[in-house]
Coordinates of C-alpha atoms in Angstrom, one line a residue:
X17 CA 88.8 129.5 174.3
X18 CA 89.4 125.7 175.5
X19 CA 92.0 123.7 174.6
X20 CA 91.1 120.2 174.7
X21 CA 93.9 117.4 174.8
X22 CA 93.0 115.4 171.9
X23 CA 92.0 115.2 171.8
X24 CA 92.1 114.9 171.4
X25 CA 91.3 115.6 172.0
X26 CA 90.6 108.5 175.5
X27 CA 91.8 98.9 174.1
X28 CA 93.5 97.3 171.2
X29 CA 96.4 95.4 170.5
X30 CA 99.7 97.5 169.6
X31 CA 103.2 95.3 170.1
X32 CA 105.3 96.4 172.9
X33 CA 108.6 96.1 170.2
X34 CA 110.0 99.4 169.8
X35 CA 110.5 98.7 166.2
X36 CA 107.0 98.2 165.7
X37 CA 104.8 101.3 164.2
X38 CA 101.9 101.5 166.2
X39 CA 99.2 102.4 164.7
X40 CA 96.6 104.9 166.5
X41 CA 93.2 103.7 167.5
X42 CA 90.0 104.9 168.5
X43 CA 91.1 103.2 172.3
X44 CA 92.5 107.0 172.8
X45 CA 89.0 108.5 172.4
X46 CA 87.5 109.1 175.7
X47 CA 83.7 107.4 176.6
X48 CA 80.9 108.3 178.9
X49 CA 82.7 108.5 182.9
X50 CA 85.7 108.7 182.1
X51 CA 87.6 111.3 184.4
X52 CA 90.7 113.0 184.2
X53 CA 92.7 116.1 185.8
X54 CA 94.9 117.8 184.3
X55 CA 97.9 120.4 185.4
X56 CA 99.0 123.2 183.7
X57 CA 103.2 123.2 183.4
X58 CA 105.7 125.7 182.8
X59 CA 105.8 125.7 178.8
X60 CA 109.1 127.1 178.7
X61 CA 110.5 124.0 180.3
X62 CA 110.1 121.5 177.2
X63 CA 110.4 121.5 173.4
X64 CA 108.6 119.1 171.4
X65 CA 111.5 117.2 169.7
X66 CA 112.1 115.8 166.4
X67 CA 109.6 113.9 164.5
X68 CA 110.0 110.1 163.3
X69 CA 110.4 106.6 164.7
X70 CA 111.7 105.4 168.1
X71 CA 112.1 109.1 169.7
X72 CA 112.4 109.1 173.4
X73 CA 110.3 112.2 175.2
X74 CA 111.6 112.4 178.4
X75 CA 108.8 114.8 180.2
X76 CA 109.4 113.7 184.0
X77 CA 110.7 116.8 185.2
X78 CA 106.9 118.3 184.8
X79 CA 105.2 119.7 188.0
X80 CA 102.2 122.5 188.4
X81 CA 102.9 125.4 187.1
X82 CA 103.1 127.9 190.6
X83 CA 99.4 129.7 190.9
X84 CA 97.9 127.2 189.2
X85 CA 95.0 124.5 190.1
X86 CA 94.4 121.0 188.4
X87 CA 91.8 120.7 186.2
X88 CA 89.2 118.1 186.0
X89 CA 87.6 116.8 182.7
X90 CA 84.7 114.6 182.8
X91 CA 83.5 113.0 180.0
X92 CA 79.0 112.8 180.6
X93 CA 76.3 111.7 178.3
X94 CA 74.5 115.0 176.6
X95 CA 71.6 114.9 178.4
X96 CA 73.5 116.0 181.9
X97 CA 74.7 118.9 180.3
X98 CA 72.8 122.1 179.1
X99 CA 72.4 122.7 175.7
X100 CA 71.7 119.4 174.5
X101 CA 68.4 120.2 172.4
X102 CA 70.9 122.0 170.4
X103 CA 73.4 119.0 169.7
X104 CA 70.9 116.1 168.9
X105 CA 73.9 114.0 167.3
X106 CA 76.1 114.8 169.7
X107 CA 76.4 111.1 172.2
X108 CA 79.4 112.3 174.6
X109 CA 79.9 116.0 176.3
X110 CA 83.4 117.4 177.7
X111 CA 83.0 119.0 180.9
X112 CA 85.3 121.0 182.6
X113 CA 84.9 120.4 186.6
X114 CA 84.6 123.9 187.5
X115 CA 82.2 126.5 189.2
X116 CA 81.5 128.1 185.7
X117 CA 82.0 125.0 183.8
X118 CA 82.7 124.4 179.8
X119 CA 81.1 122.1 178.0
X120 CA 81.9 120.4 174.6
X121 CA 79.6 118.8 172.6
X122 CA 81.1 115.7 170.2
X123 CA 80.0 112.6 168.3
X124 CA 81.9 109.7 168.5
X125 CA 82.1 107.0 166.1
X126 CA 84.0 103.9 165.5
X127 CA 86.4 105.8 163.0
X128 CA 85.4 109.8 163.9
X129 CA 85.8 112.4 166.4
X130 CA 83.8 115.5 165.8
X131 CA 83.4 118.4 167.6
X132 CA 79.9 119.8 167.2
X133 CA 79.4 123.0 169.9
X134 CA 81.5 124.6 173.0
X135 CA 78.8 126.0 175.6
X136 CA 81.0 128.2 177.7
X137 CA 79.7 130.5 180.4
X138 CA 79.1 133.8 178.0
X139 CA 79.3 131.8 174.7
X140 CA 77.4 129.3 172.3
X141 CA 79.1 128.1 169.7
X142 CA 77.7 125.9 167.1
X143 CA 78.9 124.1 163.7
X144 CA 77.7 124.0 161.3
X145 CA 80.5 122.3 159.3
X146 CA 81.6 120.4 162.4
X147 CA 84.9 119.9 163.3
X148 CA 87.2 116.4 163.0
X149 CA 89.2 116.5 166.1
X150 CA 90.5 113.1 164.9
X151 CA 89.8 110.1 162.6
X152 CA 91.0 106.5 163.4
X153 CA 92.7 104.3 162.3
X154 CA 95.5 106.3 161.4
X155 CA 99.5 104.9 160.3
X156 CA 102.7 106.4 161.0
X157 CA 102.7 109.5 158.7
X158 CA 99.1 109.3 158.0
X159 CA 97.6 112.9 157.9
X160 CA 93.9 113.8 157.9
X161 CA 92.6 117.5 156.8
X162 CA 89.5 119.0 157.6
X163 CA 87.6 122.3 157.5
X164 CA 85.4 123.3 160.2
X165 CA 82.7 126.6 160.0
X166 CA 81.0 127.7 162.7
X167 CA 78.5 130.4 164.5
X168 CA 79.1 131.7 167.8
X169 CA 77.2 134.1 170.6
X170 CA 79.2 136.0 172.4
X171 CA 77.1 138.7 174.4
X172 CA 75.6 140.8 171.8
X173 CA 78.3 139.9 169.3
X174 CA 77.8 137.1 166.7
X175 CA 80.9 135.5 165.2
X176 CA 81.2 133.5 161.9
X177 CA 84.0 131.4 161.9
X178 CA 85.3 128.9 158.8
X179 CA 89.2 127.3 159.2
X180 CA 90.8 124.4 158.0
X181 CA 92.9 121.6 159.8
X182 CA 95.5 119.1 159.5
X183 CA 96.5 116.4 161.8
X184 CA 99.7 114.3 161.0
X185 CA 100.9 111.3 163.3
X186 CA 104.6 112.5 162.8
X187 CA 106.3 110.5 165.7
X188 CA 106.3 107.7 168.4
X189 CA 108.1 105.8 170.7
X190 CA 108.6 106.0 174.7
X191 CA 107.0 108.9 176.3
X192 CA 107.9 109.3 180.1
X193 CA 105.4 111.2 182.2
X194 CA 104.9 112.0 186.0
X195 CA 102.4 109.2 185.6
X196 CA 105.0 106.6 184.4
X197 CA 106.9 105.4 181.2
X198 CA 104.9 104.2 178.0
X199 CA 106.2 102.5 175.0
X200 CA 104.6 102.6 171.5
X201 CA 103.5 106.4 172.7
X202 CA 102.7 108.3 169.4
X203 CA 102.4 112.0 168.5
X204 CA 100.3 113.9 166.8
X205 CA 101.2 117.1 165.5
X206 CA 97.7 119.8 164.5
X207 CA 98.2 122.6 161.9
X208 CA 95.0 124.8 162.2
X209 CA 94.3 128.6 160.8
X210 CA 90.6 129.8 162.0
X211 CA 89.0 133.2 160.6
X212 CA 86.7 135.1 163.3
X213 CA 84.3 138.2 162.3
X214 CA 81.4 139.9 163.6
X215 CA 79.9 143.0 162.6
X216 CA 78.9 146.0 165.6
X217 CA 76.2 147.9 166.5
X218 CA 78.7 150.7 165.1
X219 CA 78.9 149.4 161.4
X220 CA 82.9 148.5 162.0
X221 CA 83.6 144.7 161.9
X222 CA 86.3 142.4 164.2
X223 CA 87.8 139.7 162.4
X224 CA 90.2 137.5 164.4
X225 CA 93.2 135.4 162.3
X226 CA 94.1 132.5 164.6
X227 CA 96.9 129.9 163.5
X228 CA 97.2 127.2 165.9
X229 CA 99.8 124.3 166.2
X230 CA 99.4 121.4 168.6
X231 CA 101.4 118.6 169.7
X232 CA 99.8 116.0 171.7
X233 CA 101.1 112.4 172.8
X234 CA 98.8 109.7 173.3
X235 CA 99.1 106.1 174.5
X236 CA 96.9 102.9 173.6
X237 CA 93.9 102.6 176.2
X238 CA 94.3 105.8 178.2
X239 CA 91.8 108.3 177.3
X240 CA 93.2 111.9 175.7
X241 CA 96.1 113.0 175.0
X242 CA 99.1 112.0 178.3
X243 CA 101.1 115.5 177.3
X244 CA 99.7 118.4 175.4
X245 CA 101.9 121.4 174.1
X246 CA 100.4 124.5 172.0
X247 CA 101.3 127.8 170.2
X248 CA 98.5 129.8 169.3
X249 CA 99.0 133.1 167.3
X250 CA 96.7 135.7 167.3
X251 CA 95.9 138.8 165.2
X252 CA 92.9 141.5 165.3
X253 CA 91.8 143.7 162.4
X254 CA 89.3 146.6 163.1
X255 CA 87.7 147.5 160.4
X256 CA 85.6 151.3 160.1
X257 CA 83.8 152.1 157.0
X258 CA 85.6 154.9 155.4
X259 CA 88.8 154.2 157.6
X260 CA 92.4 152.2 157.3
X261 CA 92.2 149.1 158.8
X262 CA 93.6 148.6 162.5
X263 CA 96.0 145.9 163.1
X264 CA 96.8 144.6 166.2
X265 CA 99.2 141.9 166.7
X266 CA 99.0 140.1 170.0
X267 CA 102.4 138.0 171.2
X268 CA 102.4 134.1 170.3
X269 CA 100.7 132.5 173.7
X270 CA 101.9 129.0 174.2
X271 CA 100.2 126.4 176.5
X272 CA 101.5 122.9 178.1
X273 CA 99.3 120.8 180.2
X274 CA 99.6 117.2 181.1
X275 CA 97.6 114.1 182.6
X276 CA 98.4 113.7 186.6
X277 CA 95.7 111.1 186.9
X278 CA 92.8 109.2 184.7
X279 CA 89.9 106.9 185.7
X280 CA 88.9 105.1 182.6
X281 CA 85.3 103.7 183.1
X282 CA 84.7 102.4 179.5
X283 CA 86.6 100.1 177.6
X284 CA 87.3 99.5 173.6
X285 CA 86.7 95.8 173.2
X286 CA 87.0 95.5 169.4
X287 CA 89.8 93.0 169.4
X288 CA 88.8 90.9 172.3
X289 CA 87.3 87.3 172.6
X290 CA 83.1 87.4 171.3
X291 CA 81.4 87.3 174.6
X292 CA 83.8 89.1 176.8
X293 CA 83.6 92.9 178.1
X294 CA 85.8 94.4 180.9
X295 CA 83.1 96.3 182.6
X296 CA 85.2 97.8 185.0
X297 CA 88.5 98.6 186.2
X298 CA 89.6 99.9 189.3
X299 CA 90.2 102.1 191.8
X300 CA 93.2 103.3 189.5
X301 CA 95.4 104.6 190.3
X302 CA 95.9 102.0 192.8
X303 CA 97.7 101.0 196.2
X304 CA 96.6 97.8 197.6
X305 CA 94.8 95.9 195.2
X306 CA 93.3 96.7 191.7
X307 CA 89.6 95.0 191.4
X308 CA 88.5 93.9 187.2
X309 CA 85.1 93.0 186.8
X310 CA 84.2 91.4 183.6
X311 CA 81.4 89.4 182.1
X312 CA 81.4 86.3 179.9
X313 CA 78.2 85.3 177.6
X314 CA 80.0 81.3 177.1
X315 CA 80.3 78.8 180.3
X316 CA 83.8 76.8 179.6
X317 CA 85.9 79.2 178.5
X318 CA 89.7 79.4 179.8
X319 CA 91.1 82.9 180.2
X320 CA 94.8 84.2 181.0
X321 CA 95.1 87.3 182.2
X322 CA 98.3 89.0 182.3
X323 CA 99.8 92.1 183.6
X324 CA 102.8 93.6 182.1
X325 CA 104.7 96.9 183.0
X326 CA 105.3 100.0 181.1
X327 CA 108.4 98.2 179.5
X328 CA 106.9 95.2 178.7
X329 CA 107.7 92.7 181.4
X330 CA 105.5 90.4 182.4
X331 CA 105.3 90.6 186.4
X332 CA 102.0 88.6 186.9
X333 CA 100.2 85.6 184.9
X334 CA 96.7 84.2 185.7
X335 CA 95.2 81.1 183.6
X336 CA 91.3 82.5 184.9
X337 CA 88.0 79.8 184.8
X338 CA 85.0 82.7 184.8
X339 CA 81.3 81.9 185.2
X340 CA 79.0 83.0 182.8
X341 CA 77.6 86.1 183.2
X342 CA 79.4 88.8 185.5
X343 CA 82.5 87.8 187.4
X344 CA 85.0 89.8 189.6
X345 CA 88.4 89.3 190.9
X346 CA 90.8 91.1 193.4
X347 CA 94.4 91.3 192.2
X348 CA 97.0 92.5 194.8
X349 CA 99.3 94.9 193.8
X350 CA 100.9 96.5 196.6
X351 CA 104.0 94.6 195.8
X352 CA 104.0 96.5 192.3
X353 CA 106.8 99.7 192.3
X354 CA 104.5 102.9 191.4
X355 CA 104.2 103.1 187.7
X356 CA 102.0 102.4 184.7
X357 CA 100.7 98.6 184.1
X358 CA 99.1 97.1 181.3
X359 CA 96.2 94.7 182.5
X360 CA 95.4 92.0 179.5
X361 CA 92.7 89.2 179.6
X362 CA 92.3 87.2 176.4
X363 CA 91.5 83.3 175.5
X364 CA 94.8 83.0 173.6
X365 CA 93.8 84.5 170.5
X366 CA 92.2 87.7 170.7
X367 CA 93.2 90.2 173.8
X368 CA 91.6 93.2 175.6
X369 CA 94.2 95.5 177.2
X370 CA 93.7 98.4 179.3
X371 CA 96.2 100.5 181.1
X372 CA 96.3 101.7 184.7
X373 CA 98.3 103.2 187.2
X374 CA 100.4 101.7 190.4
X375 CA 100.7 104.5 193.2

Protein backbone atom coordinates (compact mmCIF):
# COMPACT_ATOMS: atom_id res chain seq x y z
CA UNK A 1 0.00 0.00 0.00
CA UNK A 2 1.49 3.65 -0.62
CA UNK A 3 0.71 6.44 1.16
CA UNK A 4 1.18 9.50 -0.73
CA UNK A 5 1.35 12.98 1.04
CA UNK A 6 -1.23 14.81 -0.66
CA UNK A 7 -1.26 14.68 -1.67
CA UNK A 8 -1.68 15.02 -1.78
CA UNK A 9 -1.10 14.03 -2.22
CA UNK A 10 3.16 20.26 -4.85
CA UNK A 11 2.61 29.84 -6.82
CA UNK A 12 -0.21 32.16 -5.96
CA UNK A 13 -0.84 34.89 -3.94
CA UNK A 14 -2.19 34.00 -0.20
CA UNK A 15 -1.62 37.16 2.52
CA UNK A 16 0.91 36.65 5.01
CA UNK A 17 -1.85 38.10 7.82
CA UNK A 18 -2.72 35.56 10.19
CA UNK A 19 -6.22 36.64 10.18
CA UNK A 20 -6.53 35.97 6.65
CA UNK A 21 -8.19 32.44 5.43
CA UNK A 22 -6.09 31.24 2.88
CA UNK A 23 -7.51 29.62 0.44
CA UNK A 24 -5.81 26.32 -1.05
CA UNK A 25 -4.49 26.24 -4.52
CA UNK A 26 -3.44 23.97 -7.09
CA UNK A 27 0.40 25.65 -6.32
CA UNK A 28 0.46 22.52 -3.73
CA UNK A 29 0.12 20.00 -6.64
CA UNK A 30 3.45 18.67 -7.59
CA UNK A 31 4.64 19.02 -11.59
CA UNK A 32 6.98 17.13 -13.77
CA UNK A 33 10.87 17.21 -11.68
CA UNK A 34 9.94 18.01 -8.87
CA UNK A 35 11.85 16.02 -6.14
CA UNK A 36 11.30 15.43 -2.69
CA UNK A 37 12.54 13.02 0.39
CA UNK A 38 10.74 12.24 2.89
CA UNK A 39 11.41 10.65 6.61
CA UNK A 40 9.37 8.49 8.43
CA UNK A 41 8.85 9.87 12.30
CA UNK A 42 7.89 8.34 15.44
CA UNK A 43 3.91 8.62 15.19
CA UNK A 44 3.52 8.41 18.74
CA UNK A 45 5.34 11.72 19.27
CA UNK A 46 2.53 14.12 17.82
CA UNK A 47 -1.29 14.54 17.81
CA UNK A 48 -2.92 16.36 15.18
CA UNK A 49 -4.64 19.21 17.21
CA UNK A 50 -7.77 21.00 17.08
CA UNK A 51 -9.37 22.08 13.93
CA UNK A 52 -10.19 25.96 13.05
CA UNK A 53 -8.48 29.27 12.43
CA UNK A 54 -5.03 30.52 13.56
CA UNK A 55 -3.81 27.07 15.22
CA UNK A 56 -0.14 26.81 15.81
CA UNK A 57 1.41 23.15 14.88
CA UNK A 58 4.54 23.08 16.50
CA UNK A 59 6.20 19.84 14.72
CA UNK A 60 10.09 20.77 15.22
CA UNK A 61 10.94 18.11 17.55
CA UNK A 62 10.54 15.58 14.35
CA UNK A 63 13.67 13.44 13.51
CA UNK A 64 13.93 9.84 11.60
CA UNK A 65 12.40 7.33 13.04
CA UNK A 66 15.58 4.80 14.30
CA UNK A 67 15.91 1.95 11.34
CA UNK A 68 14.51 3.96 9.03
CA UNK A 69 15.81 5.51 5.57
CA UNK A 70 14.49 8.67 3.70
CA UNK A 71 12.52 8.38 0.99
CA UNK A 72 12.67 9.99 -2.35
CA UNK A 73 9.62 10.95 -4.45
CA UNK A 74 10.08 12.07 -7.92
CA UNK A 75 7.58 13.36 -9.80
CA UNK A 76 8.42 12.07 -14.03
CA UNK A 77 6.34 12.47 -17.18
CA UNK A 78 4.45 8.89 -17.92
CA UNK A 79 6.40 7.95 -20.57
CA UNK A 80 9.61 7.22 -18.10
CA UNK A 81 7.73 5.04 -16.25
CA UNK A 82 6.31 1.45 -17.09
CA UNK A 83 2.92 1.01 -17.57
CA UNK A 84 2.11 3.99 -19.35
CA UNK A 85 0.06 2.35 -22.40
CA UNK A 86 -2.25 1.58 -19.65
CA UNK A 87 -2.78 5.23 -18.29
CA UNK A 88 -3.15 7.27 -21.64
CA UNK A 89 -4.69 10.33 -19.62
CA UNK A 90 -2.51 10.11 -17.00
CA UNK A 91 0.29 13.50 -17.73
CA UNK A 92 2.47 13.19 -14.37
CA UNK A 93 3.76 9.72 -12.54
CA UNK A 94 4.79 9.45 -8.70
CA UNK A 95 7.83 7.50 -8.27
CA UNK A 96 9.22 6.28 -5.35
CA UNK A 97 13.34 6.40 -5.55
CA UNK A 98 13.86 2.95 -4.68
CA UNK A 99 15.40 -0.46 -6.01
CA UNK A 100 11.86 -1.93 -6.45
CA UNK A 101 10.19 1.31 -7.12
CA UNK A 102 6.27 2.39 -6.99
CA UNK A 103 4.78 4.22 -9.39
CA UNK A 104 1.54 6.31 -9.40
CA UNK A 105 -0.15 7.24 -12.22
CA UNK A 106 -2.36 10.85 -11.95
CA UNK A 107 -3.91 13.53 -14.20
CA UNK A 108 -3.45 16.91 -13.31
CA UNK A 109 -5.61 19.71 -14.10
CA UNK A 110 -5.98 23.24 -13.34
CA UNK A 111 -8.80 22.38 -10.62
CA UNK A 112 -8.30 18.27 -10.26
CA UNK A 113 -6.00 15.76 -8.90
CA UNK A 114 -6.86 12.20 -9.86
CA UNK A 115 -5.28 9.22 -9.14
CA UNK A 116 -5.69 6.80 -12.09
CA UNK A 117 -3.29 3.38 -11.31
CA UNK A 118 -0.46 2.36 -8.62
CA UNK A 119 2.17 -0.03 -10.49
CA UNK A 120 3.85 -1.60 -7.50
CA UNK A 121 6.44 -4.33 -7.83
CA UNK A 122 3.80 -7.46 -7.61
CA UNK A 123 0.71 -5.26 -8.24
CA UNK A 124 -1.41 -3.33 -11.08
CA UNK A 125 -3.95 -1.46 -10.02
CA UNK A 126 -6.27 0.37 -12.23
CA UNK A 127 -9.49 2.68 -11.92
CA UNK A 128 -11.85 2.54 -13.27
CA UNK A 129 -13.82 5.23 -11.37
CA UNK A 130 -10.61 7.13 -10.68
CA UNK A 131 -9.76 8.63 -7.61
CA UNK A 132 -9.85 12.68 -6.55
CA UNK A 133 -6.92 13.00 -4.45
CA UNK A 134 -7.82 16.75 -4.33
CA UNK A 135 -9.79 19.43 -6.15
CA UNK A 136 -8.76 23.19 -6.08
CA UNK A 137 -9.67 25.95 -5.25
CA UNK A 138 -10.95 24.95 -2.03
CA UNK A 139 -12.09 27.68 1.15
CA UNK A 140 -11.68 27.17 4.76
CA UNK A 141 -14.36 24.45 5.52
CA UNK A 142 -14.78 23.50 2.01
CA UNK A 143 -15.13 19.70 1.74
CA UNK A 144 -15.01 17.70 -1.46
CA UNK A 145 -16.46 13.86 -1.69
CA UNK A 146 -15.63 11.33 -4.04
CA UNK A 147 -15.91 7.65 -4.81
CA UNK A 148 -13.24 5.81 -6.41
CA UNK A 149 -13.59 1.76 -7.90
CA UNK A 150 -10.94 -0.01 -8.90
CA UNK A 151 -9.30 -3.41 -10.30
CA UNK A 152 -6.21 -4.71 -9.07
CA UNK A 153 -3.52 -7.80 -9.87
CA UNK A 154 -2.00 -9.13 -7.21
CA UNK A 155 -0.15 -12.49 -8.22
CA UNK A 156 -2.87 -14.80 -9.15
CA UNK A 157 -5.47 -12.82 -7.15
CA UNK A 158 -7.71 -10.18 -8.65
CA UNK A 159 -9.17 -7.51 -6.36
CA UNK A 160 -12.29 -5.33 -7.00
CA UNK A 161 -12.29 -2.40 -4.98
CA UNK A 162 -15.21 0.56 -4.78
CA UNK A 163 -14.79 3.33 -1.61
CA UNK A 164 -15.81 6.64 -1.09
CA UNK A 165 -13.92 9.80 0.21
CA UNK A 166 -14.08 13.04 1.80
CA UNK A 167 -11.58 15.75 2.08
CA UNK A 168 -12.30 18.83 4.38
CA UNK A 169 -9.81 21.87 4.76
CA UNK A 170 -10.66 21.97 8.58
CA UNK A 171 -7.65 24.13 9.82
CA UNK A 172 -4.65 26.62 9.17
CA UNK A 173 -2.33 28.77 10.50
CA UNK A 174 1.66 28.52 11.36
CA UNK A 175 3.04 25.06 10.82
CA UNK A 176 6.71 24.70 12.13
CA UNK A 177 8.75 21.95 10.60
CA UNK A 178 12.42 20.79 10.65
CA UNK A 179 12.44 22.64 7.30
CA UNK A 180 11.40 26.03 8.86
CA UNK A 181 8.27 28.01 10.02
CA UNK A 182 5.29 28.74 7.58
CA UNK A 183 2.41 31.02 7.97
CA UNK A 184 -1.03 30.65 6.19
CA UNK A 185 -0.19 26.56 6.44
CA UNK A 186 -3.54 24.81 5.99
CA UNK A 187 -4.78 21.30 6.84
CA UNK A 188 -6.60 18.99 5.30
CA UNK A 189 -8.22 16.31 7.10
CA UNK A 190 -9.28 12.68 4.55
CA UNK A 191 -12.19 10.39 5.65
CA UNK A 192 -11.89 7.26 3.41
CA UNK A 193 -13.64 3.61 3.79
CA UNK A 194 -12.37 1.23 0.78
CA UNK A 195 -13.96 -2.46 0.18
CA UNK A 196 -11.40 -5.14 -1.12
CA UNK A 197 -12.50 -8.84 -2.49
CA UNK A 198 -11.27 -11.44 -4.67
CA UNK A 199 -12.42 -14.73 -5.20
CA UNK A 200 -9.72 -18.09 -4.90
CA UNK A 201 -8.86 -20.86 -6.76
CA UNK A 202 -10.72 -22.64 -3.67
CA UNK A 203 -14.26 -21.09 -4.21
CA UNK A 204 -13.75 -18.95 -0.66
CA UNK A 205 -13.57 -15.16 -1.21
CA UNK A 206 -11.22 -12.29 0.88
CA UNK A 207 -12.76 -9.10 1.23
CA UNK A 208 -10.74 -6.42 2.99
CA UNK A 209 -12.72 -3.29 4.95
CA UNK A 210 -10.23 -0.43 5.15
CA UNK A 211 -11.26 2.95 6.88
CA UNK A 212 -8.55 5.45 6.52
CA UNK A 213 -8.12 9.04 8.09
CA UNK A 214 -5.50 11.42 7.00
CA UNK A 215 -4.22 14.66 8.11
CA UNK A 216 -1.85 16.41 5.92
CA UNK A 217 -0.48 20.13 6.07
CA UNK A 218 0.38 21.96 3.12
CA UNK A 219 1.92 25.34 2.39
CA UNK A 220 1.46 27.69 -0.84
CA UNK A 221 4.19 26.83 -3.53
CA UNK A 222 5.89 23.75 -2.00
CA UNK A 223 4.85 20.72 -3.62
CA UNK A 224 2.81 17.83 -1.34
CA UNK A 225 1.91 17.85 1.69
CA UNK A 226 5.10 19.47 4.54
CA UNK A 227 3.72 16.93 7.44
CA UNK A 228 1.59 13.81 6.85
CA UNK A 229 -0.10 11.86 9.80
CA UNK A 230 -2.40 8.56 9.20
CA UNK A 231 -4.63 5.87 10.96
CA UNK A 232 -5.50 3.18 8.87
CA UNK A 233 -7.81 0.37 10.13
CA UNK A 234 -7.96 -2.82 8.84
CA UNK A 235 -10.38 -5.85 8.86
CA UNK A 236 -10.34 -9.37 6.83
CA UNK A 237 -13.33 -11.61 6.27
CA UNK A 238 -12.82 -15.22 4.88
CA UNK A 239 -15.54 -16.33 3.48
CA UNK A 240 -16.02 -20.55 2.62
CA UNK A 241 -19.11 -21.66 0.93
CA UNK A 242 -21.11 -23.63 3.40
CA UNK A 243 -19.05 -22.08 6.35
CA UNK A 244 -19.30 -19.09 9.11
CA UNK A 245 -17.46 -16.29 8.07
CA UNK A 246 -13.87 -15.63 9.60
CA UNK A 247 -13.14 -12.42 11.02
CA UNK A 248 -9.94 -11.14 11.66
CA UNK A 249 -9.31 -7.82 13.10
CA UNK A 250 -5.83 -6.47 12.60
CA UNK A 251 -4.61 -3.50 15.25
CA UNK A 252 -5.11 0.25 13.96
CA UNK A 253 -1.55 0.95 12.11
CA UNK A 254 -0.74 4.60 12.15
CA UNK A 255 1.85 6.37 9.93
CA UNK A 256 3.75 9.98 10.23
CA UNK A 257 6.10 11.14 7.59
CA UNK A 258 7.41 14.55 6.85
CA UNK A 259 9.27 16.69 4.11
CA UNK A 260 13.23 17.03 5.02
CA UNK A 261 13.97 18.61 1.67
CA UNK A 262 12.05 19.67 -1.80
CA UNK A 263 13.43 20.76 -5.15
CA UNK A 264 10.58 22.42 -7.00
CA UNK A 265 11.45 22.56 -10.73
CA UNK A 266 7.97 23.89 -12.01
CA UNK A 267 6.22 26.76 -11.15
CA UNK A 268 2.32 27.91 -10.92
CA UNK A 269 2.32 31.21 -12.73
CA UNK A 270 -1.53 31.88 -12.86
CA UNK A 271 -1.40 35.13 -11.03
CA UNK A 272 1.72 36.55 -12.31
CA UNK A 273 2.47 39.48 -14.90
CA UNK A 274 1.37 38.10 -18.96
CA UNK A 275 4.76 37.43 -20.27
CA UNK A 276 6.61 36.34 -17.28
CA UNK A 277 7.59 32.53 -16.15
CA UNK A 278 10.06 31.65 -13.35
CA UNK A 279 11.74 28.86 -15.25
CA UNK A 280 13.91 27.92 -12.52
CA UNK A 281 14.85 28.19 -9.05
CA UNK A 282 17.70 27.04 -7.37
CA UNK A 283 19.96 24.96 -5.89
CA UNK A 284 17.43 24.92 -2.89
CA UNK A 285 17.98 24.36 -0.35
CA UNK A 286 20.64 26.80 -0.52
CA UNK A 287 24.06 28.08 1.20
CA UNK A 288 25.83 30.67 -0.71
CA UNK A 289 23.68 32.05 -3.26
CA UNK A 290 20.24 31.04 -4.64
CA UNK A 291 20.26 31.55 -8.79
CA UNK A 292 16.31 32.50 -10.44
CA UNK A 293 16.18 32.31 -14.05
CA UNK A 294 13.19 33.80 -15.58
CA UNK A 295 11.99 34.90 -19.04
CA UNK A 296 10.13 37.94 -20.16
CA UNK A 297 8.10 38.08 -23.70
CA UNK A 298 7.92 42.48 -23.29
CA UNK A 299 11.27 44.62 -23.52
CA UNK A 300 10.66 47.70 -20.88
CA UNK A 301 9.19 46.24 -18.24
CA UNK A 302 10.28 47.17 -14.56
CA UNK A 303 10.21 44.25 -12.01
CA UNK A 304 10.77 44.10 -8.10
CA UNK A 305 11.62 41.28 -6.72
CA UNK A 306 11.36 40.65 -3.14
CA UNK A 307 12.31 38.14 -0.64
CA UNK A 308 10.53 37.77 2.52
CA UNK A 309 10.98 35.15 5.41
CA UNK A 310 8.71 32.56 6.85
CA UNK A 311 7.13 35.37 9.03
CA UNK A 312 6.70 37.80 6.64
CA UNK A 313 9.58 40.26 6.82
CA UNK A 314 10.95 41.65 4.07
CA UNK A 315 14.90 41.06 4.33
CA UNK A 316 15.76 41.85 0.60
CA UNK A 317 14.19 44.23 -2.18
CA UNK A 318 15.33 44.43 -5.92
CA UNK A 319 13.62 46.99 -8.43
CA UNK A 320 14.97 44.31 -11.58
CA UNK A 321 15.33 45.85 -15.60
CA UNK A 322 15.13 42.11 -17.50
CA UNK A 323 15.85 41.69 -21.23
CA UNK A 324 13.47 40.07 -23.27
CA UNK A 325 13.62 36.68 -23.60
CA UNK A 326 15.54 34.58 -20.81
CA UNK A 327 17.43 36.34 -18.04
CA UNK A 328 19.29 35.09 -14.86
CA UNK A 329 20.38 36.51 -11.68
CA UNK A 330 22.59 35.44 -8.67
CA UNK A 331 21.19 36.48 -5.33
CA UNK A 332 23.47 35.96 -2.28
CA UNK A 333 22.19 34.50 0.61
CA UNK A 334 24.74 33.32 2.79
CA UNK A 335 23.93 36.14 5.12
CA UNK A 336 20.31 34.69 5.43
CA UNK A 337 19.85 32.54 9.11
CA UNK A 338 18.77 28.79 7.89
CA UNK A 339 15.02 28.84 7.34
CA UNK A 340 12.25 29.02 4.71
CA UNK A 341 12.09 32.24 2.30
CA UNK A 342 9.50 33.36 0.05
CA UNK A 343 11.15 34.57 -3.30
CA UNK A 344 8.48 37.12 -5.23
CA UNK A 345 8.99 38.84 -8.63
CA UNK A 346 5.95 40.84 -9.87
CA UNK A 347 5.49 44.35 -11.88
CA UNK A 348 3.52 45.82 -9.05
CA UNK A 349 0.28 44.36 -9.80
CA UNK A 350 0.31 40.75 -10.28
CA UNK A 351 3.06 38.52 -8.28
CA UNK A 352 4.63 35.07 -8.70
CA UNK A 353 5.88 33.59 -5.38
CA UNK A 354 7.72 30.51 -4.81
CA UNK A 355 9.21 29.23 -1.57
CA UNK A 356 12.63 27.78 -0.85
CA UNK A 357 14.85 26.84 1.77
CA UNK A 358 18.12 28.74 3.47
CA UNK A 359 20.59 25.91 4.87
Amino acid sequence: MMKKGLLLPVAVSVAFSLFAQPILQNNVLPSTGDLITRYQADPLSMEPGKAGADQVWDFTHLKPLSGTNATQYEFVLPTNAPDFASFPTANLVYKTNAEQPTYAYYSKGNTQFTLLGVAEPNSLAAYNMPDLALQTPLRFHGTVQSDFASTTNVAANIFHSTGTRSATYDAYGTLKTPLGTFPNAMRMRYEASQVDSALQSDRSTIVNHTNTLIYDWFVAGQSDALVSLYYVEVSSEIRVPGRAPVLIEKPTYRGLNYISAATNSAFNTTDAPVGLTITALGPNPATEQLLVRFSVKTADQSLQLLITDATGKLVETRTIRPVMGENSLALPVSQLAAGSYFLTLGDGQKTVTHTWVKQ
